[in-house]
Every structure is written in C-alpha cells, then in structure tokens.
Coordinates of N, CA and C in Angstrom, one line a residue:
Chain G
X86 N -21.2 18.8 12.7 CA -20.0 18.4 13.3 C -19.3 19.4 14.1
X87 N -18.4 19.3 14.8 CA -17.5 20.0 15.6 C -16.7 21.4 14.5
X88 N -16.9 22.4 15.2 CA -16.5 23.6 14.9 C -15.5 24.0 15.4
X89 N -14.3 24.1 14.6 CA -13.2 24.7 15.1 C -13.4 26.4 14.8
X90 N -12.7 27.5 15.5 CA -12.9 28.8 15.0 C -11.0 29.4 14.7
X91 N -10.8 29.1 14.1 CA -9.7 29.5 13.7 C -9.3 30.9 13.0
X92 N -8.2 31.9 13.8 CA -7.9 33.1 13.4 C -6.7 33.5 13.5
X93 N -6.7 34.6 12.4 CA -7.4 35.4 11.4 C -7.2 34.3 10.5
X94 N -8.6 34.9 9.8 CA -9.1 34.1 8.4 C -7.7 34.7 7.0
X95 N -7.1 35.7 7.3 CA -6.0 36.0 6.3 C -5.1 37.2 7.1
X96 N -4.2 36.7 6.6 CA -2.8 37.8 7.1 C -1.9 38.7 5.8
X97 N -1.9 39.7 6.2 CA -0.3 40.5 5.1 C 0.8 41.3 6.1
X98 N 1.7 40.4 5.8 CA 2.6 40.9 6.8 C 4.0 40.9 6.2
X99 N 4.7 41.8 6.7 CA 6.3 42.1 5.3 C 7.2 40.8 6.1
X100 N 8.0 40.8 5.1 CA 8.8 40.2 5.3 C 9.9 40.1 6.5
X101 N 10.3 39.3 7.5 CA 10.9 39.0 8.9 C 9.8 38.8 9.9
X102 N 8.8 39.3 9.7 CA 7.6 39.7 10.8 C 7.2 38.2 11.4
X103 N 7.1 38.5 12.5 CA 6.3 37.3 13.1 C 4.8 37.2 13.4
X104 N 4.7 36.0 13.0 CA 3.4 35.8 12.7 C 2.6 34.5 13.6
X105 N 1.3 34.9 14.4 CA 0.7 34.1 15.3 C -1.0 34.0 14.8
X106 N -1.3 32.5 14.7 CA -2.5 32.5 14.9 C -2.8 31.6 15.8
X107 N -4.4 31.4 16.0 CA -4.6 30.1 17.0 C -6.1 29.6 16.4
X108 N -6.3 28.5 16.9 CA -7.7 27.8 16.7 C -8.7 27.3 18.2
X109 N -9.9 28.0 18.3 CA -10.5 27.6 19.5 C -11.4 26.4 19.0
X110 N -12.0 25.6 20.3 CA -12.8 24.9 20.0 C -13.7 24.7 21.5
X111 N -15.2 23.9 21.3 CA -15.8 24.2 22.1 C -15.7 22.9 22.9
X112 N -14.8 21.9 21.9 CA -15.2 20.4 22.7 C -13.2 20.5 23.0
X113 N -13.4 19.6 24.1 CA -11.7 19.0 24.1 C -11.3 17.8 23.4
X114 N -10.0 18.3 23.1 CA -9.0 17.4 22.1 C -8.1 16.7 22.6
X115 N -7.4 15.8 22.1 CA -6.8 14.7 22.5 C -5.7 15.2 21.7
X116 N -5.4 15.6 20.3 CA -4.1 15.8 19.8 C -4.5 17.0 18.6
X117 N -3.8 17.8 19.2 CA -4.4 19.3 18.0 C -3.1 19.0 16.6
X118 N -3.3 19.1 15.7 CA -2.1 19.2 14.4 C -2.3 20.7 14.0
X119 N -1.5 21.0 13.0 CA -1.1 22.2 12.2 C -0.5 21.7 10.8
X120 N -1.1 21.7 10.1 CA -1.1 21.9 8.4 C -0.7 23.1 7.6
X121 N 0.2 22.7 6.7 CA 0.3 24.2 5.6 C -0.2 23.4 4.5
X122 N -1.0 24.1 3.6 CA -1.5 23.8 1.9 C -0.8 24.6 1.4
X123 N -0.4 24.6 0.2 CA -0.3 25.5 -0.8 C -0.7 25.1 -1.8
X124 N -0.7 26.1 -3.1 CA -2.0 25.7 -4.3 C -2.1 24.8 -5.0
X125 N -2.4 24.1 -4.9 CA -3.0 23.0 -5.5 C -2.3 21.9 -5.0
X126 N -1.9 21.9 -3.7 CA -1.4 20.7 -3.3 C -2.4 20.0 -2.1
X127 N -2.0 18.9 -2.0 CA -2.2 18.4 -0.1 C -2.3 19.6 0.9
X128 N -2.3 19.7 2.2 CA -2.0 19.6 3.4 C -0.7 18.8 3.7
X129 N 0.2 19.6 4.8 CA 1.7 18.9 5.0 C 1.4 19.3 6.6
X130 N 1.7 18.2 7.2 CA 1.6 18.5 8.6 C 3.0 18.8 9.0
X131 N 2.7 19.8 9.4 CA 3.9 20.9 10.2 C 4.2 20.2 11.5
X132 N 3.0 20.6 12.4 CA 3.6 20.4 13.8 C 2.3 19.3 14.7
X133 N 2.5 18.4 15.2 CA 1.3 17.5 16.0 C 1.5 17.0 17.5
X134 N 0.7 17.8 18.1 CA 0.4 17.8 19.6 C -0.3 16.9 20.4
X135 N 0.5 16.4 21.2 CA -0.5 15.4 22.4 C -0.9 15.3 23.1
X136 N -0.4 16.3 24.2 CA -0.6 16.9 25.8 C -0.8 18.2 26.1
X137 N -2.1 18.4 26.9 CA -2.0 19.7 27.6 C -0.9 20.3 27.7
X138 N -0.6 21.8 27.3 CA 0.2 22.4 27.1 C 2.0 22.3 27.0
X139 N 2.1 21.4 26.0 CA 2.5 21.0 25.0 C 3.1 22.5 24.6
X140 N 4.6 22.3 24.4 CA 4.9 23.2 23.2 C 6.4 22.6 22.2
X141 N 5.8 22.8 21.2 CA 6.8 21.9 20.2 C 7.1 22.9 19.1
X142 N 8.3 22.9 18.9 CA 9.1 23.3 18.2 C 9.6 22.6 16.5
X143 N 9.1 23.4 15.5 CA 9.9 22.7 13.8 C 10.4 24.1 13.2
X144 N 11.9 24.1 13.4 CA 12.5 25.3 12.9 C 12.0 26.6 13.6
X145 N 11.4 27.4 12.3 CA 11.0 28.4 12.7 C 9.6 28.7 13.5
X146 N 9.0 27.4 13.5 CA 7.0 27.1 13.9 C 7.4 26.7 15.1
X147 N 6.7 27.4 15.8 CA 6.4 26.9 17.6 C 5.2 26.9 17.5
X148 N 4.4 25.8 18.3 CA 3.4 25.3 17.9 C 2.7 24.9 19.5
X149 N 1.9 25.3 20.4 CA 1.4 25.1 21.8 C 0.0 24.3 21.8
X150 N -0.6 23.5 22.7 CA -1.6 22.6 22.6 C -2.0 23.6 24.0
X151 N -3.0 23.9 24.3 CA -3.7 24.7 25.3 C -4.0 24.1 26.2
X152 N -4.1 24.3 27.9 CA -3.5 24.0 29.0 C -5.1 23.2 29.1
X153 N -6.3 24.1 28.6 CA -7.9 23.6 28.3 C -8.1 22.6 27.6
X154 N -7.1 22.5 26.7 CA -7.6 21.3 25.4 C -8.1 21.7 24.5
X155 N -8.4 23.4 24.5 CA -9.8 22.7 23.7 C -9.1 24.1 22.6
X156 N -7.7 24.6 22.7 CA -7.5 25.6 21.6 C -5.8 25.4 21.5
X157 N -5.6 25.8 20.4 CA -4.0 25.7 19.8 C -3.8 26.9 19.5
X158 N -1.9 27.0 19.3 CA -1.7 28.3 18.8 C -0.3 27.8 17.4
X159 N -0.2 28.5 16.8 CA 1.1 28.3 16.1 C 1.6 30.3 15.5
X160 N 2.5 29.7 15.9 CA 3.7 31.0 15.7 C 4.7 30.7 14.6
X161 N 5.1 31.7 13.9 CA 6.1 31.4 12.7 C 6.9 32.8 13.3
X162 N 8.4 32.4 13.2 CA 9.0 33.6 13.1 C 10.0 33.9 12.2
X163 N 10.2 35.4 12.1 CA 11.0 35.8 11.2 C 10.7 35.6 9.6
X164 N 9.5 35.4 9.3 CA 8.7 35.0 8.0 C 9.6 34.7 7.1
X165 N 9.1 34.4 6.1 CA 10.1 35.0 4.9 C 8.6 34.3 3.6
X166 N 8.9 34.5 2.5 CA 8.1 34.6 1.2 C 7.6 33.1 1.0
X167 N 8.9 31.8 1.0 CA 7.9 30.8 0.9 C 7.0 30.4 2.0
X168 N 6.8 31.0 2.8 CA 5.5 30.7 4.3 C 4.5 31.0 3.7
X169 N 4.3 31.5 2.4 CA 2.7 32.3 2.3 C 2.3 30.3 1.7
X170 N 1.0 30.8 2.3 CA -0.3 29.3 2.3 C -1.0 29.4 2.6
X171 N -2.0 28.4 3.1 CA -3.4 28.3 4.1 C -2.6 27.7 5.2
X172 N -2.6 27.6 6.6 CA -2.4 27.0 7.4 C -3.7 26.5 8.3
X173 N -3.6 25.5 8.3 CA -5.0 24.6 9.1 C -4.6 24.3 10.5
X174 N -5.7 24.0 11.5 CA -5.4 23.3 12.4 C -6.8 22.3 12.4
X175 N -6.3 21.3 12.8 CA -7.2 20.2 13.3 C -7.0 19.4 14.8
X176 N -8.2 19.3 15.1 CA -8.3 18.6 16.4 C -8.5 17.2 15.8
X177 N -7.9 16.4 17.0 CA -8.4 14.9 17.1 C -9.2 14.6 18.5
X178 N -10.5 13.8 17.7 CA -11.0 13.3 19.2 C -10.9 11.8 19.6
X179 N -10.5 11.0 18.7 CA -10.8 9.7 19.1 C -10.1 9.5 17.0
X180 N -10.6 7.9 17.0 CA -9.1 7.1 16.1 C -10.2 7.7 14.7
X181 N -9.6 8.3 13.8 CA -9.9 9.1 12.3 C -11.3 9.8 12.8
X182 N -10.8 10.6 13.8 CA -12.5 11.8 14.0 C -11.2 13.5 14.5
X183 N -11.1 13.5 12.9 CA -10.6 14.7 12.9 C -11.6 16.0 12.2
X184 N -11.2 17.3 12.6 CA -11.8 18.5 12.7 C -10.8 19.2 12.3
X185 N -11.3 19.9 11.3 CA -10.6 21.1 10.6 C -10.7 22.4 11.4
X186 N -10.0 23.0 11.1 CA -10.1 24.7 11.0 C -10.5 25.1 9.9
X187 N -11.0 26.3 9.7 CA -11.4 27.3 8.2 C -10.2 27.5 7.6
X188 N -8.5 28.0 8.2 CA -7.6 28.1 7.8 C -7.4 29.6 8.3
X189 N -6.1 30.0 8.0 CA -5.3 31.0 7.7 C -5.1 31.1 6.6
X190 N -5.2 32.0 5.4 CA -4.2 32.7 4.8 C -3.1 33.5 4.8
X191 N -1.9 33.0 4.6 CA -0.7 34.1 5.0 C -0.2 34.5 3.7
X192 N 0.0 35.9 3.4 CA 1.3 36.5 2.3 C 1.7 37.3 3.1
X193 N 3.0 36.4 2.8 CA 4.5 37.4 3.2 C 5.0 38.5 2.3
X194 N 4.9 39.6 2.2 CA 5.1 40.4 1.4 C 6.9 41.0 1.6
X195 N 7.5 40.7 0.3 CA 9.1 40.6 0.6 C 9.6 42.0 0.6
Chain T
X179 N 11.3 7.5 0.2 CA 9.9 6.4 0.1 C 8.7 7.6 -0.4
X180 N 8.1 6.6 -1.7 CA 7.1 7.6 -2.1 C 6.0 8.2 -1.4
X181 N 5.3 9.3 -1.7 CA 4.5 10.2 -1.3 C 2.5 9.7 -1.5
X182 N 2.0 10.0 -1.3 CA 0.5 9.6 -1.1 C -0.1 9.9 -2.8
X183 N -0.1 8.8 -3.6 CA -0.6 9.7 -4.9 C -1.6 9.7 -5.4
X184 N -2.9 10.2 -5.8 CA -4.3 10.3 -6.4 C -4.3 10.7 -7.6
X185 N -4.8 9.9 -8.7 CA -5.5 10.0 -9.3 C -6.7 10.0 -10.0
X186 N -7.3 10.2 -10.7 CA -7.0 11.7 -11.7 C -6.5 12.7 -10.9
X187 N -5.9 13.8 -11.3 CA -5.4 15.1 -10.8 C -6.9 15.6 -10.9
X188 N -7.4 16.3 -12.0 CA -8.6 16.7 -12.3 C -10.1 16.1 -12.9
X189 N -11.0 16.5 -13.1 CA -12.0 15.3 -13.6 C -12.7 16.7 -13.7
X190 N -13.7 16.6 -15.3 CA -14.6 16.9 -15.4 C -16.3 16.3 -15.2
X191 N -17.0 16.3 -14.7 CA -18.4 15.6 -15.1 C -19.5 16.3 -15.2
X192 N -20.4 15.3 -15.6 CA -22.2 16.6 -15.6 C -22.9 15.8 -14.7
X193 N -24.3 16.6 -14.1 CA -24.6 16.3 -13.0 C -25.3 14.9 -12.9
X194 N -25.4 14.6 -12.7 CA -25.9 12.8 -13.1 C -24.9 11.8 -13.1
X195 N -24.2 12.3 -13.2 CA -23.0 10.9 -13.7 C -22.5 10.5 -12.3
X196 N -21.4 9.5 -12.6 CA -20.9 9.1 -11.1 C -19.3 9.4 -11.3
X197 N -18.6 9.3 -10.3 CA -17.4 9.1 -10.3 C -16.5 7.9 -9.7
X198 N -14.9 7.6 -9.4 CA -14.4 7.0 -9.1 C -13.2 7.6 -9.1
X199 N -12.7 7.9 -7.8 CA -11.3 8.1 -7.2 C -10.4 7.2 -6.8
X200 N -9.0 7.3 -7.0 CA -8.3 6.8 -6.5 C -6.7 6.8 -5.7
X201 N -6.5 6.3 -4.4 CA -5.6 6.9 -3.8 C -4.6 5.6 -3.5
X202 N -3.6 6.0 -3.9 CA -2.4 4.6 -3.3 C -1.6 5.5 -2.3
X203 N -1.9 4.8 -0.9 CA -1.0 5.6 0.2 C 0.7 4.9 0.1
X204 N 1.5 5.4 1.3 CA 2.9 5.1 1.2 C 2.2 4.4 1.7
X205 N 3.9 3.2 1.5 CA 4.5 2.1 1.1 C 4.4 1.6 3.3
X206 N 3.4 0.6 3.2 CA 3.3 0.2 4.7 C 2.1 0.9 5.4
X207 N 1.5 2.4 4.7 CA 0.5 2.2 5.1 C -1.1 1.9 5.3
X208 N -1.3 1.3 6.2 CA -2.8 1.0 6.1 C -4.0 1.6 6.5
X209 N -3.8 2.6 6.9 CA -4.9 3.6 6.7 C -5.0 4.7 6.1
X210 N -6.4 4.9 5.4 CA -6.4 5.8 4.4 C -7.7 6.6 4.7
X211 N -7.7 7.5 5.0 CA -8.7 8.5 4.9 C -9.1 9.6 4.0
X212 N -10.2 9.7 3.5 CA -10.8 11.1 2.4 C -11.5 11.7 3.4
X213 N -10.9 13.1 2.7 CA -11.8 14.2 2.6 C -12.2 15.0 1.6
X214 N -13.0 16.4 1.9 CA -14.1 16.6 0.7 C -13.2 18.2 1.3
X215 N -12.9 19.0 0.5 CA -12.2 20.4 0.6 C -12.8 21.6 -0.2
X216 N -13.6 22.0 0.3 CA -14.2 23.5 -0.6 C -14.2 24.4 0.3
X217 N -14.3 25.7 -0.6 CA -14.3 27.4 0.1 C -14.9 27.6 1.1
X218 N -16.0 27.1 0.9 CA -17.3 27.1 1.9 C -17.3 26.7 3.0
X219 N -16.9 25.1 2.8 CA -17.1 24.4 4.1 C -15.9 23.7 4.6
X220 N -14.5 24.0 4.2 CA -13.4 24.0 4.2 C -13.2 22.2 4.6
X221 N -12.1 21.8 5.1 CA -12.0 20.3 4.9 C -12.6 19.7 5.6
X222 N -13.5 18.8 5.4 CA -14.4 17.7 6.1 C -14.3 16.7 5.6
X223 N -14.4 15.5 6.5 CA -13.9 14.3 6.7 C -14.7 13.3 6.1
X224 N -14.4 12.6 5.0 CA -15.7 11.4 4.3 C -15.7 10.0 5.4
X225 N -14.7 9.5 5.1 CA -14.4 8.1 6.0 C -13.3 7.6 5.9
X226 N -12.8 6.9 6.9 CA -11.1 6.3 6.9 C -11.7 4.8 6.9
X227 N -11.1 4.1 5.8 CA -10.7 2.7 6.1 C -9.1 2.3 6.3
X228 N -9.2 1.6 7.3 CA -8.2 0.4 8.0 C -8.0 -1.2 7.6
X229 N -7.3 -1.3 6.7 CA -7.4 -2.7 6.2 C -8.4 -3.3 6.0
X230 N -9.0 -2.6 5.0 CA -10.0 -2.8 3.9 C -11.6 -2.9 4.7
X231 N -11.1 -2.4 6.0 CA -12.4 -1.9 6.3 C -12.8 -0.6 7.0
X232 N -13.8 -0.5 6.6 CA -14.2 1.3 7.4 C -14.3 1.3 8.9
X233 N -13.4 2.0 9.1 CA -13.3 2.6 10.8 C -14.3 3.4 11.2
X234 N -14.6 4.7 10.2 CA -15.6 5.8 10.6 C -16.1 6.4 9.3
X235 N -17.0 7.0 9.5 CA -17.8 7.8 8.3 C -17.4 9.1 9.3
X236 N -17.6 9.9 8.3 CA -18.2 11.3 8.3 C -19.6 11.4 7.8
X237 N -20.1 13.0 8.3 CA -21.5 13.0 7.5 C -22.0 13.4 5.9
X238 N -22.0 12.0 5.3 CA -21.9 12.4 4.0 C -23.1 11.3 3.4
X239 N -23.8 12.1 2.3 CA -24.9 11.0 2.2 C -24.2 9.5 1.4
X240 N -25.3 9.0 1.3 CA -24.8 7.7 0.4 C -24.5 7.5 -0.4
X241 N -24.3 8.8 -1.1 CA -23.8 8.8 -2.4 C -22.0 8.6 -2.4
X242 N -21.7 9.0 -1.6 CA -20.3 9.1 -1.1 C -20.3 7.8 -0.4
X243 N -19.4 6.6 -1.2 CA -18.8 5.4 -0.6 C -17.6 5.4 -1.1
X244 N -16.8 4.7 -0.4 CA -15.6 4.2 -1.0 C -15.2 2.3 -0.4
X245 N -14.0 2.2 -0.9 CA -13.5 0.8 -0.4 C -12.1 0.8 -0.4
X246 N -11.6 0.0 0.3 CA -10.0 0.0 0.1 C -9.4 -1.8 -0.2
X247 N -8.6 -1.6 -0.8 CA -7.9 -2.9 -1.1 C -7.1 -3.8 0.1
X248 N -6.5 -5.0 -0.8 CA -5.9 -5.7 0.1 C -4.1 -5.1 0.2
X249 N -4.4 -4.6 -1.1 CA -2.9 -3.5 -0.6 C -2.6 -2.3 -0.2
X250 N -3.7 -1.8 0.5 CA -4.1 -0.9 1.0 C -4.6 0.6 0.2
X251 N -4.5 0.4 -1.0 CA -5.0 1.6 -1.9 C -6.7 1.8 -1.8
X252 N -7.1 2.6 -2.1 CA -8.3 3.1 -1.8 C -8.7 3.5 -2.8
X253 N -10.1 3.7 -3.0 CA -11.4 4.2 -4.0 C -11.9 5.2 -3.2
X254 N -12.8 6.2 -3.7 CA -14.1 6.9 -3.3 C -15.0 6.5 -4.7
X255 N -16.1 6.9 -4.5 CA -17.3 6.6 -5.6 C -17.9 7.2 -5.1
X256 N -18.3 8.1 -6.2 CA -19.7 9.5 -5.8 C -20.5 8.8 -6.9
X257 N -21.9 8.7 -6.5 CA -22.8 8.7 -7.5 C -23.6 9.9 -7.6
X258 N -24.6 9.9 -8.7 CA -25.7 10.8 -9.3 C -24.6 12.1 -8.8
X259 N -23.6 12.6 -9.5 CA -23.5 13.9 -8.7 C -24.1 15.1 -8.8
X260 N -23.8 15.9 -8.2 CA -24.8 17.0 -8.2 C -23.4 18.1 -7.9
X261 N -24.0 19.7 -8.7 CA -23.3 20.9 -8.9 C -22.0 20.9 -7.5
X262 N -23.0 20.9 -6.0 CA -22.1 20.9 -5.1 C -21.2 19.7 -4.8
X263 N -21.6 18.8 -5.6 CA -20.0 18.1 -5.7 C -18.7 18.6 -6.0
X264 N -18.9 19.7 -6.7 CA -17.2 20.2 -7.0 C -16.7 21.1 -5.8
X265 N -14.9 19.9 -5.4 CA -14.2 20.6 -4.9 C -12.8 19.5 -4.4
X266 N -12.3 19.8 -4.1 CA -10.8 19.0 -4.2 C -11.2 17.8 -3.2
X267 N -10.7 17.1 -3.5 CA -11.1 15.1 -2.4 C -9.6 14.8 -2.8
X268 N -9.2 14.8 -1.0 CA -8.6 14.8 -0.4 C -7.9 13.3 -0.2
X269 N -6.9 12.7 -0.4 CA -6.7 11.5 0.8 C -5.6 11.2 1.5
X270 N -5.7 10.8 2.6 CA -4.5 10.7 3.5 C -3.9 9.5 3.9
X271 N -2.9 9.2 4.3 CA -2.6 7.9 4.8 C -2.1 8.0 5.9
X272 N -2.0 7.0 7.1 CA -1.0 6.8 8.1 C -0.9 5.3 8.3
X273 N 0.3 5.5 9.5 CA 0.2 3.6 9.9 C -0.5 2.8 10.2
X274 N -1.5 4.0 11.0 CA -2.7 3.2 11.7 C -2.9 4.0 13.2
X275 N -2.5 5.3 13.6 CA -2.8 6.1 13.9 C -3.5 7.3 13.6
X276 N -3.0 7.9 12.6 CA -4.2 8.4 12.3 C -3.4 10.2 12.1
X277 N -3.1 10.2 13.8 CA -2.9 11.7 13.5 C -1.6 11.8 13.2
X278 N -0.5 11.2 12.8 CA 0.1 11.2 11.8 C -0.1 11.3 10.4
X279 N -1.1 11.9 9.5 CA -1.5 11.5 8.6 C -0.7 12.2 7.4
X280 N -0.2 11.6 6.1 CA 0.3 12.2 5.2 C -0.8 12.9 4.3
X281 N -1.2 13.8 3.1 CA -1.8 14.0 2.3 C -1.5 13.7 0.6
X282 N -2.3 13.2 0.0 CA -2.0 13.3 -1.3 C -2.4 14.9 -1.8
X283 N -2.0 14.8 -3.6 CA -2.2 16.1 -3.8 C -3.7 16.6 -3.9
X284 N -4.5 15.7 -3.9 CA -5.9 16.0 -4.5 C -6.3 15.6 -5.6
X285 N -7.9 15.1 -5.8 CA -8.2 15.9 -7.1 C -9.4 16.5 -7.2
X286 N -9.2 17.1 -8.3 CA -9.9 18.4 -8.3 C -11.1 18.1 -9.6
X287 N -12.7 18.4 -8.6 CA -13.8 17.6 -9.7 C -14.2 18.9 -9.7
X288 N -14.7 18.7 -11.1 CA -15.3 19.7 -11.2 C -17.0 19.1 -11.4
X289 N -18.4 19.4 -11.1 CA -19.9 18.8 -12.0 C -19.9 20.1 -12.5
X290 N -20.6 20.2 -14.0 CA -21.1 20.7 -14.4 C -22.8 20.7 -15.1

C-alpha cells in the first residue's frame, strides 16, 4: 500500500515550546487529515485538509496541505502537558482509501 | 450526541479460534470503516461498508470479513487467528464522506 513517511518518529520538548512535524508522500492526495491518539483511546481528528496549500487553523494547531499534494505539515504552539500523544497524519485518495502515517510521539515535559 | 462505541474493550483468544467485533457508529451515521493498529505496521485499513455494503477492502486475507447492519452498526470476524493477530481494531464512522471520520475506542485482542 501507499507509504506515508512521517517525522520525527518522537519528540521531547519542555513546556511552551513549539512544535512541528510533517508527513511526505510519494503519491498525491486529495485531502491530508491530522489525528491525536492517546493511550488506549481512538484517533481524534484534529485538523482536515482539501486544497493545495491550504492552511487551517484549531486553536493552537496550524495545520498546511502542501502546494505538491503529496506532503502535510502540523504545528502546535506554545505546548503545554496535555499535547503529549501519537499524532498521525493520513492521506485520502479517493472515497474510504485512506493512508496512515507511522506517527509522532510527543512529551511535553512541564 | 453519542461517540463511536466498540465492543469488547479487550478480548483474549488462542490461535485457532475466531473472533467477532463490534462497532455501533453515531447516531445518522452510515459509514463505518475498520482498521487493524499495531507497533509495527501502524494503522491500516480493513474495509469500510456504506449501507450494509462494502465500498473497499484493504489488503487483508480472508480471514478478515466483516458486515454491517440495517442500522448501520457493524461486525468484523477474524477467523482461525493467528499470534499476529494481536493489536487494537479500530472503527470509524462518518456520514458518508469518509474523511470526516470519527473513531471509536478500540479493542484490544490479544492471540495467544
């Protein structure tokens, strides 16, 4: 299947710090999302993108769809302790043909 | 309006046996999609049914089916499992888009 490459595979970063990762991919996407897990839960979709370079905003998550299609970025600022999770991104190509990312790990260390 | 809910939370089994999952999405929606979530191969997609019928598979052998109802809740069914069956199965719902998708909590199989 389709390979997302998503990075960094984990983060430690103190508390306020801003924090960016992104997800490439080799095919183009139609709608990139961003997910947070935490332990033992679901996936919660954060932020979901439609359009070439796209940038969407939820609170403190700015969230960009790449001008190529084919890579995303998400930004968190100003951390704080409940942000620590896995953060995913997924591509969409077409109707339920979605693509993971490997994830992020983030702890916010307070 | 309620949340996407699965059960069992957890399940134990031994390798042979089969299973049966179950997911009731929110209230209006009709599509439901599973996935399969481990360390290794992080989340990958089984198949979304749309009003009680399958839209897409992922690549997953045959042992991996599921069905959905006329009220839109959903099954998975793993048969003969095997060791690498354990790991969180996933299910989602939306309206019928898709990439809106909610998650339930999971549940978490263990084969032994």
């Amino acid at each position: 299947g389709q390979q997302l490459n998503q990075s960094p595979q984990s983060m430690f970063i103190q508390e306020g710090e801003d924090v960016s990762m992104n997800c490439t991919s080799s095919s183009i996407f139609n709608t990139w999302l961003w997910y947070k897990q935490d332990p033992g839960e679901g996936p919660v979709l954060l932020i979901a993108l439609y359009k070439a370079g796209e940038l969407t905003s939820n609170g403190r998550l700015t969230a960009q769809f790449g001008i190529t299609r084919k890579d995303s970025f998400l930004n968190i600022s100003a951390s704080i302790p409940s942000d620590v999770g896995i953060y995913f991104c997924a591509g969409q190509l077409g109707p339920s043909q979605f693509y993971f990312g490997t994830g992020t790990s983030l702890t916010v260390i307070p | 309006k309620a949340g996407v809910t699965q059960t069992p939370r957890y399940l134990i089994k031994t390798r042979g046996q089969q299973v049966t999952l179950s997911c009731s999405p929110i209230s209006g929606h009709r599509s439901v999609s599973w996935y399969q979530q481990t360390p290794g191969q992080g989340l990958q997609f089984l198949f979304e049914y749309f009003s009680e019928t399958q839209r897409n598979k992922g690549n997953f052998p045959g042992r991996f089916s599921g069905r959905q109802f006329s009220n839109s809740r959903s099954e998975m069914n793993v048969s003969t499992l095997e060791l690498g069956d354990s790991a969180l199965y996933l299910c989602a719902s939306s309206l019928g888009t898709v990439s809106m998708q909610f998650f339930g909590p999971g549940t978490r199989l263990t084969v032994l």
